[in-house]
Every structure is written in structure tokens, then in C-alpha cells.
PDB file of C-alpha atoms in Angstrom:
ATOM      1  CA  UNK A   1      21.170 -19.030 -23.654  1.00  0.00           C
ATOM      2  CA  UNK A   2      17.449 -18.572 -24.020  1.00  0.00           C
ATOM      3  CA  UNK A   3      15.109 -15.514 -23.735  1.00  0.00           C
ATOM      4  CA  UNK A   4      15.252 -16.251 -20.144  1.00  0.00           C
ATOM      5  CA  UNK A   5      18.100 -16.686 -18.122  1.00  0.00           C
ATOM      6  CA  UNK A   6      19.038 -17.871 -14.702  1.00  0.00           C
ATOM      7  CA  UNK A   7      17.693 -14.782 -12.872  1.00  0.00           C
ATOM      8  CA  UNK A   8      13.927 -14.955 -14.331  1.00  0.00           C
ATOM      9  CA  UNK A   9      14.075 -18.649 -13.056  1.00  0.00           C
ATOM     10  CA  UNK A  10      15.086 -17.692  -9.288  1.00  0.00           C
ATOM     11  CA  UNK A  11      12.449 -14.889  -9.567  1.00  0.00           C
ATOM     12  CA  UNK A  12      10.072 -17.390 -10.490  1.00  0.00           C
ATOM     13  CA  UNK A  13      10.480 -20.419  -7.982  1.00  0.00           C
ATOM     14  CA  UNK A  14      10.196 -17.211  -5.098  1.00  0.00           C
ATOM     15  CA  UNK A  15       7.527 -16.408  -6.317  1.00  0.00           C
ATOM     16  CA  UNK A  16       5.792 -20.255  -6.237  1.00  0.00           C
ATOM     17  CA  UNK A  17       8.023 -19.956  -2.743  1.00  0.00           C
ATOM     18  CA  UNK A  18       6.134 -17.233  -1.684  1.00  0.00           C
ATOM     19  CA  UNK A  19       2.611 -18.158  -2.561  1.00  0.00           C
ATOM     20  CA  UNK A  20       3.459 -21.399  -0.847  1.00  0.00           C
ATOM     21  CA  UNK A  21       4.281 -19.356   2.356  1.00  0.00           C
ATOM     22  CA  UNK A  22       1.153 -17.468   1.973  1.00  0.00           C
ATOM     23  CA  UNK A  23      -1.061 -21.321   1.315  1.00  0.00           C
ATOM     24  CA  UNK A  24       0.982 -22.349   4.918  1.00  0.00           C
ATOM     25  CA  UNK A  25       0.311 -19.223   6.851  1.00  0.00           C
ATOM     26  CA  UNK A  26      -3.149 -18.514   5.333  1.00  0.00           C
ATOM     27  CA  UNK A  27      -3.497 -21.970   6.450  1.00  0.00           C
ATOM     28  CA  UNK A  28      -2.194 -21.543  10.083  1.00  0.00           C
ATOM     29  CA  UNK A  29      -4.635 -18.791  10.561  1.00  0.00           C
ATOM     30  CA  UNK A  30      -7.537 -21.112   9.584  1.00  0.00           C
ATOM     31  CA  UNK A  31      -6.361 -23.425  12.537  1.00  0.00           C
ATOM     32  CA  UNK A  32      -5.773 -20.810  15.079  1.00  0.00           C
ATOM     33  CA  UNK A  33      -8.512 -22.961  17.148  1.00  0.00           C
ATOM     34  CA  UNK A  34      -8.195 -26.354  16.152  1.00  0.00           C
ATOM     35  CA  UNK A  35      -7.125 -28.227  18.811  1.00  0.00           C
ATOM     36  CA  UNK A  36      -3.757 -29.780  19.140  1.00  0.00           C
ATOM     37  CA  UNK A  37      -2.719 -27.942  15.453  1.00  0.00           C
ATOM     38  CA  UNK A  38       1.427 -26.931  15.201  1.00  0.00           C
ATOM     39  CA  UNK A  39       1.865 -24.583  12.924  1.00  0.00           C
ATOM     40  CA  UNK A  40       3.780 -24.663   9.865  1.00  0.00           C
ATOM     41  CA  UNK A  41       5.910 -22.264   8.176  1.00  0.00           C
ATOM     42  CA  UNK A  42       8.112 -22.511   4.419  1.00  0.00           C
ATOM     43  CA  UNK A  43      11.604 -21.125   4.404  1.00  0.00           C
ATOM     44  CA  UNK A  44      12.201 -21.326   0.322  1.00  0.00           C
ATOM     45  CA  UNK A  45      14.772 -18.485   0.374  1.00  0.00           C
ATOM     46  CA  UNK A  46      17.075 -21.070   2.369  1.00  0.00           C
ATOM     47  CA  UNK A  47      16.079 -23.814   0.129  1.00  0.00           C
ATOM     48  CA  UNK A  48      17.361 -20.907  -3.267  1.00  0.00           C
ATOM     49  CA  UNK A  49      20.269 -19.905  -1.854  1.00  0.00           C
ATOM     50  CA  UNK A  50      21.565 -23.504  -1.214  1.00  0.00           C
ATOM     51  CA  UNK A  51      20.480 -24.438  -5.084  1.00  0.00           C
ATOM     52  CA  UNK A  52      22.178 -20.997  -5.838  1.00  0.00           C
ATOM     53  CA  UNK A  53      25.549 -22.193  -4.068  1.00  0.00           C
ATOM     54  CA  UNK A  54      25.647 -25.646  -5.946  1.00  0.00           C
ATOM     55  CA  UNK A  55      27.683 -26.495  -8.772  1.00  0.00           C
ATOM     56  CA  UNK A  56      25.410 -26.473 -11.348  1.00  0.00           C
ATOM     57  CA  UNK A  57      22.810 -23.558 -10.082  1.00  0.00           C
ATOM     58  CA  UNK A  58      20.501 -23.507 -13.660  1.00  0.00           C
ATOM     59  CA  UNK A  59      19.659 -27.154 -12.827  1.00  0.00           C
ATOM     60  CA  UNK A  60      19.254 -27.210  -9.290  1.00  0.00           C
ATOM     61  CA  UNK A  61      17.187 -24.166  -9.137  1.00  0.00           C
ATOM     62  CA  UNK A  62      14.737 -25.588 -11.646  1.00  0.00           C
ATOM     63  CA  UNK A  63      14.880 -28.465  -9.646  1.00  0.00           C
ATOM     64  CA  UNK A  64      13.944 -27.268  -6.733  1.00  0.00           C
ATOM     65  CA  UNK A  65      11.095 -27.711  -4.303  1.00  0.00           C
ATOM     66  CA  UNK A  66       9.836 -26.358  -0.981  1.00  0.00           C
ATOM     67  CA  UNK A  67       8.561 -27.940   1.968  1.00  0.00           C
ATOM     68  CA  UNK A  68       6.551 -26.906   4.967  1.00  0.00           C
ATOM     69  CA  UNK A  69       8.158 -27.218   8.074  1.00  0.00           C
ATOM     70  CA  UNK A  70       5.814 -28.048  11.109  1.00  0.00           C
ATOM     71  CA  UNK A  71       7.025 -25.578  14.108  1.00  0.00           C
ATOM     72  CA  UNK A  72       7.057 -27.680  17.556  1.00  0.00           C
ATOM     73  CA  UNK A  73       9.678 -25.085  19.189  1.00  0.00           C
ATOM     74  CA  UNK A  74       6.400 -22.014  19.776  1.00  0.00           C
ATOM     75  CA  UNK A  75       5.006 -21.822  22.845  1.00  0.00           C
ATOM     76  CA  UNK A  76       2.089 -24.074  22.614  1.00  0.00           C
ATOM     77  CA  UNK A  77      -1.272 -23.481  24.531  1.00  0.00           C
ATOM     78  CA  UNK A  78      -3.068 -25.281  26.771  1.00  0.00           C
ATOM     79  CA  UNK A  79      -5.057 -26.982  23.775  1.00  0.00           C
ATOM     80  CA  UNK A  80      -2.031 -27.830  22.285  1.00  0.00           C
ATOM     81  CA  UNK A  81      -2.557 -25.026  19.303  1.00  0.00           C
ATOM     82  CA  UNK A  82       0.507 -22.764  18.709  1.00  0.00           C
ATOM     83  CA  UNK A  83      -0.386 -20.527  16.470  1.00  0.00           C
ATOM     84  CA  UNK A  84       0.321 -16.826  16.915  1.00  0.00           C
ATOM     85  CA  UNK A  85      -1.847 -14.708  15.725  1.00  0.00           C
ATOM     86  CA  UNK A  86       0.724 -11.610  15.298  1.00  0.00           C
ATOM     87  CA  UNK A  87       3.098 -13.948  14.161  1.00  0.00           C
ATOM     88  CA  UNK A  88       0.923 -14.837  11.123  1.00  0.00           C
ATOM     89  CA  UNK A  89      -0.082 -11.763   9.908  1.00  0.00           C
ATOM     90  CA  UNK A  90       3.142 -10.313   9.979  1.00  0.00           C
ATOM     91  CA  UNK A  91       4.558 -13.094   8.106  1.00  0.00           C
ATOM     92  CA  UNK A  92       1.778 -12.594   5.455  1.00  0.00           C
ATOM     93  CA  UNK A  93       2.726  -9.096   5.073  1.00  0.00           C
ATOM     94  CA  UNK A  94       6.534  -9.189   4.682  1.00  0.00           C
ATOM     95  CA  UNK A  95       5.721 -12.027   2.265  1.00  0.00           C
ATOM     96  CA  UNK A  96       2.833  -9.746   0.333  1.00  0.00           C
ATOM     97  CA  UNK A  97       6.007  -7.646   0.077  1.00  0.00           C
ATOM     98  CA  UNK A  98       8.241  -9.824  -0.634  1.00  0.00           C
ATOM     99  CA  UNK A  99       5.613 -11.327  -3.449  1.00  0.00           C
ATOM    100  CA  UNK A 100       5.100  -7.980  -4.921  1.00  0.00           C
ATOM    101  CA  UNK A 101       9.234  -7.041  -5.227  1.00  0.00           C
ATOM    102  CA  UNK A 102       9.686  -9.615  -7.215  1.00  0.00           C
ATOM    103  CA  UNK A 103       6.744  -9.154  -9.448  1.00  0.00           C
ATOM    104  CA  UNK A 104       8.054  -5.960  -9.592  1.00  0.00           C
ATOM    105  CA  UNK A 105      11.572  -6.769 -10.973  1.00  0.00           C
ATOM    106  CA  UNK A 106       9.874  -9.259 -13.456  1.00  0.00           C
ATOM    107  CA  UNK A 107       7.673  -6.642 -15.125  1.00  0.00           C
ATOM    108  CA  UNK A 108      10.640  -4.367 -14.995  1.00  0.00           C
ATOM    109  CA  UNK A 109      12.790  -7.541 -17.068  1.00  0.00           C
ATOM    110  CA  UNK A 110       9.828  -8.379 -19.419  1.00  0.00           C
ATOM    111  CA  UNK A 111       9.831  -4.564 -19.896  1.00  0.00           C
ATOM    112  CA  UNK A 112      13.640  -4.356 -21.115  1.00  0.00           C
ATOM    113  CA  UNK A 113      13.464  -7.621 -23.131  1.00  0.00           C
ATOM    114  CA  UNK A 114      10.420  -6.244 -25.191  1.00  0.00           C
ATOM    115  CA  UNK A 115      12.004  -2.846 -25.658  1.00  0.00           C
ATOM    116  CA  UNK A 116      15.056  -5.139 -27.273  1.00  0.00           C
ATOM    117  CA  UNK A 117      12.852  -6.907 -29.115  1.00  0.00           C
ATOM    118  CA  UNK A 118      11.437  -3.797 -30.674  1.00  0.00           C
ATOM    119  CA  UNK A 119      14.780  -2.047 -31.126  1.00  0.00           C
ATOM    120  CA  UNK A 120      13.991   0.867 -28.488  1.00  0.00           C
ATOM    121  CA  UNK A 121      11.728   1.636 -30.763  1.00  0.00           C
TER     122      UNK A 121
ATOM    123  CA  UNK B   1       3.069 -26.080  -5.793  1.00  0.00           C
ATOM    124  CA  UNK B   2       1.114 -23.012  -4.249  1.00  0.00           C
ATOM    125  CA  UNK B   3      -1.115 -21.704  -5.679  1.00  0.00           C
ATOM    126  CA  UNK B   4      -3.248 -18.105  -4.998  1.00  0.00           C
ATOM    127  CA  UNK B   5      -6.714 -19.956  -5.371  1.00  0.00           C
ATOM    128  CA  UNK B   6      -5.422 -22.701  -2.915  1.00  0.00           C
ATOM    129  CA  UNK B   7      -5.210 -19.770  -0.233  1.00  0.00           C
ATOM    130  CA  UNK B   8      -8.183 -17.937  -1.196  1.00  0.00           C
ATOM    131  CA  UNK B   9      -9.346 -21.725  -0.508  1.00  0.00           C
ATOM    132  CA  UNK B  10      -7.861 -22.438   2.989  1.00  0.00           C
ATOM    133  CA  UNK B  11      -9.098 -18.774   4.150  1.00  0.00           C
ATOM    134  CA  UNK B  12     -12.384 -19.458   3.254  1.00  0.00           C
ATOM    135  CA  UNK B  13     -12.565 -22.673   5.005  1.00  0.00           C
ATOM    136  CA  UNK B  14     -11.279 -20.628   8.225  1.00  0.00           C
ATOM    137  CA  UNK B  15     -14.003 -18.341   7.803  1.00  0.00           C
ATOM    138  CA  UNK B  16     -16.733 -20.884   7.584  1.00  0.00           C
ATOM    139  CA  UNK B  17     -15.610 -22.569  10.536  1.00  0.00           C
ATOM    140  CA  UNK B  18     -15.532 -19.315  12.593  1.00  0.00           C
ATOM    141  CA  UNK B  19     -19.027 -18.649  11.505  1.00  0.00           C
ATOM    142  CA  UNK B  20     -20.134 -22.092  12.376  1.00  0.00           C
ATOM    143  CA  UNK B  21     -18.801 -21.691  15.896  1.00  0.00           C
ATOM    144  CA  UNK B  22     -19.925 -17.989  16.024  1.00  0.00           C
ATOM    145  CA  UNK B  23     -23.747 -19.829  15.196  1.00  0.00           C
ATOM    146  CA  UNK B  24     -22.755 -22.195  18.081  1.00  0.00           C
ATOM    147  CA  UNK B  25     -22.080 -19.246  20.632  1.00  0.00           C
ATOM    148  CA  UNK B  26     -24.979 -17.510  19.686  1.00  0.00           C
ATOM    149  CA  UNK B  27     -27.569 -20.174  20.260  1.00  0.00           C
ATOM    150  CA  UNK B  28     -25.695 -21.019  23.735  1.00  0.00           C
ATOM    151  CA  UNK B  29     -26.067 -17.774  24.944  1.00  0.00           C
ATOM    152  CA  UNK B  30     -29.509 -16.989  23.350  1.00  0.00           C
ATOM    153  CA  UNK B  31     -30.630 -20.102  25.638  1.00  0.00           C
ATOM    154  CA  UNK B  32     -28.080 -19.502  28.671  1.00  0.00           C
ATOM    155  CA  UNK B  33     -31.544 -20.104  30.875  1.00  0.00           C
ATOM    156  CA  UNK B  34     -34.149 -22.170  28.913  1.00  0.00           C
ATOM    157  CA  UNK B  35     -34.686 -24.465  31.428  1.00  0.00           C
ATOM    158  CA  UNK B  36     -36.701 -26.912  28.489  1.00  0.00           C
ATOM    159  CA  UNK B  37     -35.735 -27.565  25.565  1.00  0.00           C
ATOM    160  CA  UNK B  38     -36.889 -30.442  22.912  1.00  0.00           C
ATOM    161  CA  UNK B  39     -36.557 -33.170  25.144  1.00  0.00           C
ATOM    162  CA  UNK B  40     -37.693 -32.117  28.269  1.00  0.00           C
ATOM    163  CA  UNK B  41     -34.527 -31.223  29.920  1.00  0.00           C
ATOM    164  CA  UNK B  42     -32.327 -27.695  30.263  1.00  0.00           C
ATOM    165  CA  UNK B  43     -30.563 -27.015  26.946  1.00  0.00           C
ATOM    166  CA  UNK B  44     -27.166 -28.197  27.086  1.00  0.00           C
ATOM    167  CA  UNK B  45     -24.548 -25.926  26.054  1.00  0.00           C
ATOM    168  CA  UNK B  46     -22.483 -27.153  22.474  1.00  0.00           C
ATOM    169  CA  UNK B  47     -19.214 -26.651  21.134  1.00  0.00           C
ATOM    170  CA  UNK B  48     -17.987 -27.271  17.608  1.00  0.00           C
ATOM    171  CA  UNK B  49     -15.168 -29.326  17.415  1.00  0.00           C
ATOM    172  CA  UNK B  50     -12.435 -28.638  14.680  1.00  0.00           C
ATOM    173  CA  UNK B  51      -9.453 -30.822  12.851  1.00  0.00           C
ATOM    174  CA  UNK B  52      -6.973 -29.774  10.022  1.00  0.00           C
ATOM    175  CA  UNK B  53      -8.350 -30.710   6.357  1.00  0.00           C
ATOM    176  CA  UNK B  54      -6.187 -32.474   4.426  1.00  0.00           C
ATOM    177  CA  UNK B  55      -5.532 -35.778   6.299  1.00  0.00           C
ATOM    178  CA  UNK B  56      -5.299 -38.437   2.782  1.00  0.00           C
ATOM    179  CA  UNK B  57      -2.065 -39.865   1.841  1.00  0.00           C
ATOM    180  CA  UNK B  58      -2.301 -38.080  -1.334  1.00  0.00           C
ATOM    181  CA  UNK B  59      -2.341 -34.716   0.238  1.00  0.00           C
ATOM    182  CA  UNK B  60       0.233 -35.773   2.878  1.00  0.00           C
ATOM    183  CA  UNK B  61       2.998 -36.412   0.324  1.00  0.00           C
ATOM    184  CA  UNK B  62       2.360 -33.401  -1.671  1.00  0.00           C
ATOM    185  CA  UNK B  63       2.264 -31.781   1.772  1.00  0.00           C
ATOM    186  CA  UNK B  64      -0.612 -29.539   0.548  1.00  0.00           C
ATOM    187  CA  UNK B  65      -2.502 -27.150   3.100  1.00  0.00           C
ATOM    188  CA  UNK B  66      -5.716 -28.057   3.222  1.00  0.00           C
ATOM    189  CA  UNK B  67      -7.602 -25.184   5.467  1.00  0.00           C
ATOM    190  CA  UNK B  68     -10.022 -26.294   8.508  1.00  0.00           C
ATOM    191  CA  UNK B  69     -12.663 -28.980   8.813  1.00  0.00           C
ATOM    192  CA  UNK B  70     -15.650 -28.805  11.440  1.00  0.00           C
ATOM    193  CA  UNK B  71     -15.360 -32.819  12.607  1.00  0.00           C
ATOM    194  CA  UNK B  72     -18.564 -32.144  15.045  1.00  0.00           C
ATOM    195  CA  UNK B  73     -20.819 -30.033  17.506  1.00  0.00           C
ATOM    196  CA  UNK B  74     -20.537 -31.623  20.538  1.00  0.00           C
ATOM    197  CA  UNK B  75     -22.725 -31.588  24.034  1.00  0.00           C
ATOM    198  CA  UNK B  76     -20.808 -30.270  26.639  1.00  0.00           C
ATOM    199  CA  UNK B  77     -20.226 -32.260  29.773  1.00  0.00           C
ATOM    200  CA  UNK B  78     -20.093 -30.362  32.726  1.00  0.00           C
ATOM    201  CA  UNK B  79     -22.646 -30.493  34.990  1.00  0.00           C
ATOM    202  CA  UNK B  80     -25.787 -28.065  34.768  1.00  0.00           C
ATOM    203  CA  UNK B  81     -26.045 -25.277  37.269  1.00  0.00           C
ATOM    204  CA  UNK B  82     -28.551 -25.504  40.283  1.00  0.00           C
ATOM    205  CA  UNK B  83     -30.371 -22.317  40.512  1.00  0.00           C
ATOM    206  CA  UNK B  84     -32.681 -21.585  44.127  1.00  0.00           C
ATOM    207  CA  UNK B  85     -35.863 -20.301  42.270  1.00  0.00           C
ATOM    208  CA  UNK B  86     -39.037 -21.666  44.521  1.00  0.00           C
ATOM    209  CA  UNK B  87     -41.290 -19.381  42.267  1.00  0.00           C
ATOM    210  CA  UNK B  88     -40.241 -21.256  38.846  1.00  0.00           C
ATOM    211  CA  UNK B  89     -42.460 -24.007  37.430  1.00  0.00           C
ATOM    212  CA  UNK B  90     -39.423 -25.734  36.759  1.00  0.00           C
ATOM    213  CA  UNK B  91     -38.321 -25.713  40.696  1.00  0.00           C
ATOM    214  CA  UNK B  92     -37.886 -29.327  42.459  1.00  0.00           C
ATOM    215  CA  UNK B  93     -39.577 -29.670  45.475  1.00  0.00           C
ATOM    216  CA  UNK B  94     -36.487 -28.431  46.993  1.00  0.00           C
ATOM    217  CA  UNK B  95     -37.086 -25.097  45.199  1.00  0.00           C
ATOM    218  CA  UNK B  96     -34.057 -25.649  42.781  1.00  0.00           C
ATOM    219  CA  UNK B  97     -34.366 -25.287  39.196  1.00  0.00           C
ATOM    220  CA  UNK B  98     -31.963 -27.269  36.867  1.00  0.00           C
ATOM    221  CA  UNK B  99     -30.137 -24.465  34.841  1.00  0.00           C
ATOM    222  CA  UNK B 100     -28.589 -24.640  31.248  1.00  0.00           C
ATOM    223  CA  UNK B 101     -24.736 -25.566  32.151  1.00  0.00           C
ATOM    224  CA  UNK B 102     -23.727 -22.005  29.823  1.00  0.00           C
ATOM    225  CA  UNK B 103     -21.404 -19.466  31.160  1.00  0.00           C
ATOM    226  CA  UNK B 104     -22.127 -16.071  29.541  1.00  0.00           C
ATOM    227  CA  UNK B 105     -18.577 -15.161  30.146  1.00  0.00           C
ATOM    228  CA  UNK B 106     -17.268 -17.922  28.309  1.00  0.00           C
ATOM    229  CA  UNK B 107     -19.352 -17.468  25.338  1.00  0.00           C
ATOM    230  CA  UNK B 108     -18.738 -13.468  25.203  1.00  0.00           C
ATOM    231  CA  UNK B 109     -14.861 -14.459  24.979  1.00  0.00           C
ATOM    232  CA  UNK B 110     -15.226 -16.824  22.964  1.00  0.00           C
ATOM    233  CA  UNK B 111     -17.081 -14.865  20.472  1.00  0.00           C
ATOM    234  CA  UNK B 112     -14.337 -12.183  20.618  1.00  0.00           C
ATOM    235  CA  UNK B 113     -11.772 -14.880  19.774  1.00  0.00           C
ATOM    236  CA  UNK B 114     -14.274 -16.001  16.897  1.00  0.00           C
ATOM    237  CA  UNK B 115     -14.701 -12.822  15.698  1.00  0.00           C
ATOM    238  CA  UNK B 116     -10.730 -11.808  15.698  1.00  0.00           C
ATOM    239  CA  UNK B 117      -9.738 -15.415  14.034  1.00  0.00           C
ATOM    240  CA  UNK B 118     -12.469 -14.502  11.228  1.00  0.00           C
ATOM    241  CA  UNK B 119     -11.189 -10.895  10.584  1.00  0.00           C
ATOM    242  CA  UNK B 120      -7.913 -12.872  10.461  1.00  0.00           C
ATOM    243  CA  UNK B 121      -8.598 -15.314   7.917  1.00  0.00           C
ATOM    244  CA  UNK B 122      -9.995 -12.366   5.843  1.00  0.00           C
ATOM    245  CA  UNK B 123      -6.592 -10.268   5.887  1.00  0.00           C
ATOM    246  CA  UNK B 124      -5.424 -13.050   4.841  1.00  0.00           C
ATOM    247  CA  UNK B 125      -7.565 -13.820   2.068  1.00  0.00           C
ATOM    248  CA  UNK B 126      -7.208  -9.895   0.835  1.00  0.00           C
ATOM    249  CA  UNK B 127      -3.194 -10.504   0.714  1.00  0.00           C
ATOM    250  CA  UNK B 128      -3.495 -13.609  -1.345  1.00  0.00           C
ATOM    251  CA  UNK B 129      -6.323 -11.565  -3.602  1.00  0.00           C
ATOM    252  CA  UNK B 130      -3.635  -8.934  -4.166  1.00  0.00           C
ATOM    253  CA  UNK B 131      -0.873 -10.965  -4.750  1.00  0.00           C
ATOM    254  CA  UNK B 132      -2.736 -12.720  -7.650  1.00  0.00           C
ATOM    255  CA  UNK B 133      -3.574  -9.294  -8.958  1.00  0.00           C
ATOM    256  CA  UNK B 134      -0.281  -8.430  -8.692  1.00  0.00           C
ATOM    257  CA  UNK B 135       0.847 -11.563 -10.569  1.00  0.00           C
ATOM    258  CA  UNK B 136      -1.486 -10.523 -13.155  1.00  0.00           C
ATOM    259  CA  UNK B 137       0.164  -7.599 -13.624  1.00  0.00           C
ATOM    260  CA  UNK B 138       3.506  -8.843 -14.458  1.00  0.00           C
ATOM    261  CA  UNK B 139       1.886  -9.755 -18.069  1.00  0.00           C
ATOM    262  CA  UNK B 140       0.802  -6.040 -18.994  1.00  0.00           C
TER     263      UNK B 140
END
């Protein structure tokens, strides 16, 4: 095993999950009045935990990728548009959350590897 | 991949557009009754038309978000609104004078949407600002 195992990898593809969901619903908002737009949202924790459940989880969570799904179920407008501005915004914050956990628990790993590296010294 | 610049990106694109159409409102209401403009006729009110970014093949398959694109201002269609003004140099013989076809009710909503979608795309833009920062910080 390397310097990083299996955990730092899932904490890093949610994080490039997460900024994708941010790219999506940053880019929902900037469409909230272009006509006939559907909005699109990215569900990468589904797309981890079913890498997570395979046989080989190392080398299907590198593997990996998320994509965007368009959203036709909302209630669309008159214009066709159907995206919701409350919806947005609080899917950008429980992802700014989400984002900064797991930045959290990586500077709290990088923190115990270099304390092994230096002995506890 | 996402990246934090790419929605820094997309925001800003939001933002310019609602600025563009906030420029739009404006100058529809600032001439809801010029009954003359350029060409000789009442100024016609204009809307700016908008389309997703991102429509090549290249950005298709890598399913990248590519923020809003202004594809136009248009003229608006509907007729102009006949105003009974005998007193206005503009007035037919009838007495009628050929208004601007702007409705200052429509334009004061719209510029509240405007002005909400903007402060939206800027939350948003904050968020992905802090996230970076925060991604930065992992490395201390």
C-alpha cells in the first residue's frame, strides 16, 4: 500500500464530485431565464457508493466518473425553464458543506501522516 | 472534471447576461413614451433573448457546463398603444398619438427578477470562491 490509501481516493473523487455539482448548479442559476432550459443536477455520492460496493473498489473508484443528469420531472414554467431558484441555492450550500467536510477530514489525514513521518516529533 | 474556475466562469456569464437585460429594461422604461425615436416612429420596446453556452460536440461529450449566452435583443411584436392626446404634435388627425408598445409594470418585474437572478449568480460565485479557498487550505 502507498502513502495514500483507498479512503484519500474516495475523499478526493467527492471532492471533483462536488465541485462538479457546484459547475451544474452554478450553472442552472445562470439559466434561470433562458428559455426552454431543464435543469441539471450531479448525484456522484450514488455514482461512489456503487464503485464502493463493487468487487474491486480501489479500481473502480479511481475509475470513476460523474455525469449531469438533466431534470425533466420539476415543474416547468410557462417558458419552458425549470429552474428553482430555492432549489439551487440550497443545493449550493449543503454542497459548500459537504465540500468543506471533506476538506476538512483531508487536512486532518495529511495532518496524521506528516506527524508519522516526523515521528510525533 | 469540475473545476472551481469553471464555476467562477459560468456565474460570471449569468451575471453579464442579467446586466445586459437589466440595460435592456432600463432603456425600455426610460423611453416608455418617446413617441420618436431614430427612425421616425415610437420606440419599440426590446428584449434580450438568451440560450445555454456550450452547444459544440466537444463540450457535449464532456458534458461540460458552459454558463449563459445572450443569442440577441430582439424588437418586440405587440402592437403599440393608441393614446387620445389632441394637444400632442405627434396626434393623428384623429387626435391619437402612436405610443411606445412598453408596459411599466412589466419592466418593474422584470427588473426585480433581473436583479434577484444576479444576486443569485453572485452567491453562487462566493460559494465556489470559498470552496477553492478551502481547497487551498488542505495543503497548509
Amino acid at each position: 500500500m502507498g502513502l495514500f490509501d483507498l479512503t484519500d481516493l474516495v475523499v478526493e473523487r467527492s471532492l471533483a464530485g462536488a465541485s462538479q455539482r457546484q459547475e451544474v448548479l452554478a450553472n442552472n442559476l445562470a439559466n434561470a431565464n433562458t428559455a426552454g432550459f431543464k435543469r441539471s443536477d450531479v448525484d456522484f455520492e450514488s455514482s461512489l457508493a456503487s464503485a464502493l460496493g463493487s468487487g474491486n473498489p480501489a479500481a473502480a473508484v479511481a475509475g470513476v466518473s460523474f455525469q449531469p443528469k438533466v431534470d425533466n420531472a420539476s415543474p416547468t414554467q410557462a417558458d419552458g425553464n425549470n429552474v428553482n431558484m430555492e432549489t439551487e441555492m440550497s443545493g449550493l450550500t449543503e454542497n459548500a458543506v459537504e465540500y468543506e467536510t471533506l476538506t476538512e477530514i483531508e487536512k486532518n489525514r495529511m495532518a496524521m501522516l506528516s506527524s508519522a513521518i516526523g515521528g510525533g516529533a | 472534471m469540475g473545476d472551481m474556475f469553471g464555476a467562477i466562469g459560468i456565474s460570471a456569464s449569468g451575471m453579464a447576461a442579467e446586466r445586459l437585460r437589466m440595460d435592456v429594461t432600463s432603456d425600455n422604461l426610460a423611453n416608455a413614451d418617446s413617441t420618436k425615436g431614430a427612425n421616425g416612429l415610437p420606440y419599440q420596446r426590446q428584449e434580450v433573448v438568451l440560450q445555454a453556452g456550450g452547444q459544440s460536440f466537444s463540450d457535449a461529450l464532456g458534458n461540460a457546463q458552459a454558463g449563459v449566452q445572450v443569442s440577441g435583443i430582439v424588437n418586440d411584436p405587440t402592437p403599440d398603444r393608441q393614446v387620445y392626446d389632441p394637444g400632442n404634435p405627434d396626434a393623428n388627425a384623429q387626435g391619437y398619438v402612436t405610443m411606445p408598445n412598453v408596459n411599466t409594470v412589466t419592466e418593474m418585474t422584470d427588473l426585480i427578477t433581473e436583479s434577484r437572478s444576479y444576486e443569485a449568480d453572485t452567491q453562487a460565485m462566493n460559494t465556489a470562491k470559498e470552496l477553492y479557498l478551502k481547497t487551498l487550505d488542505v495543503l497548509r
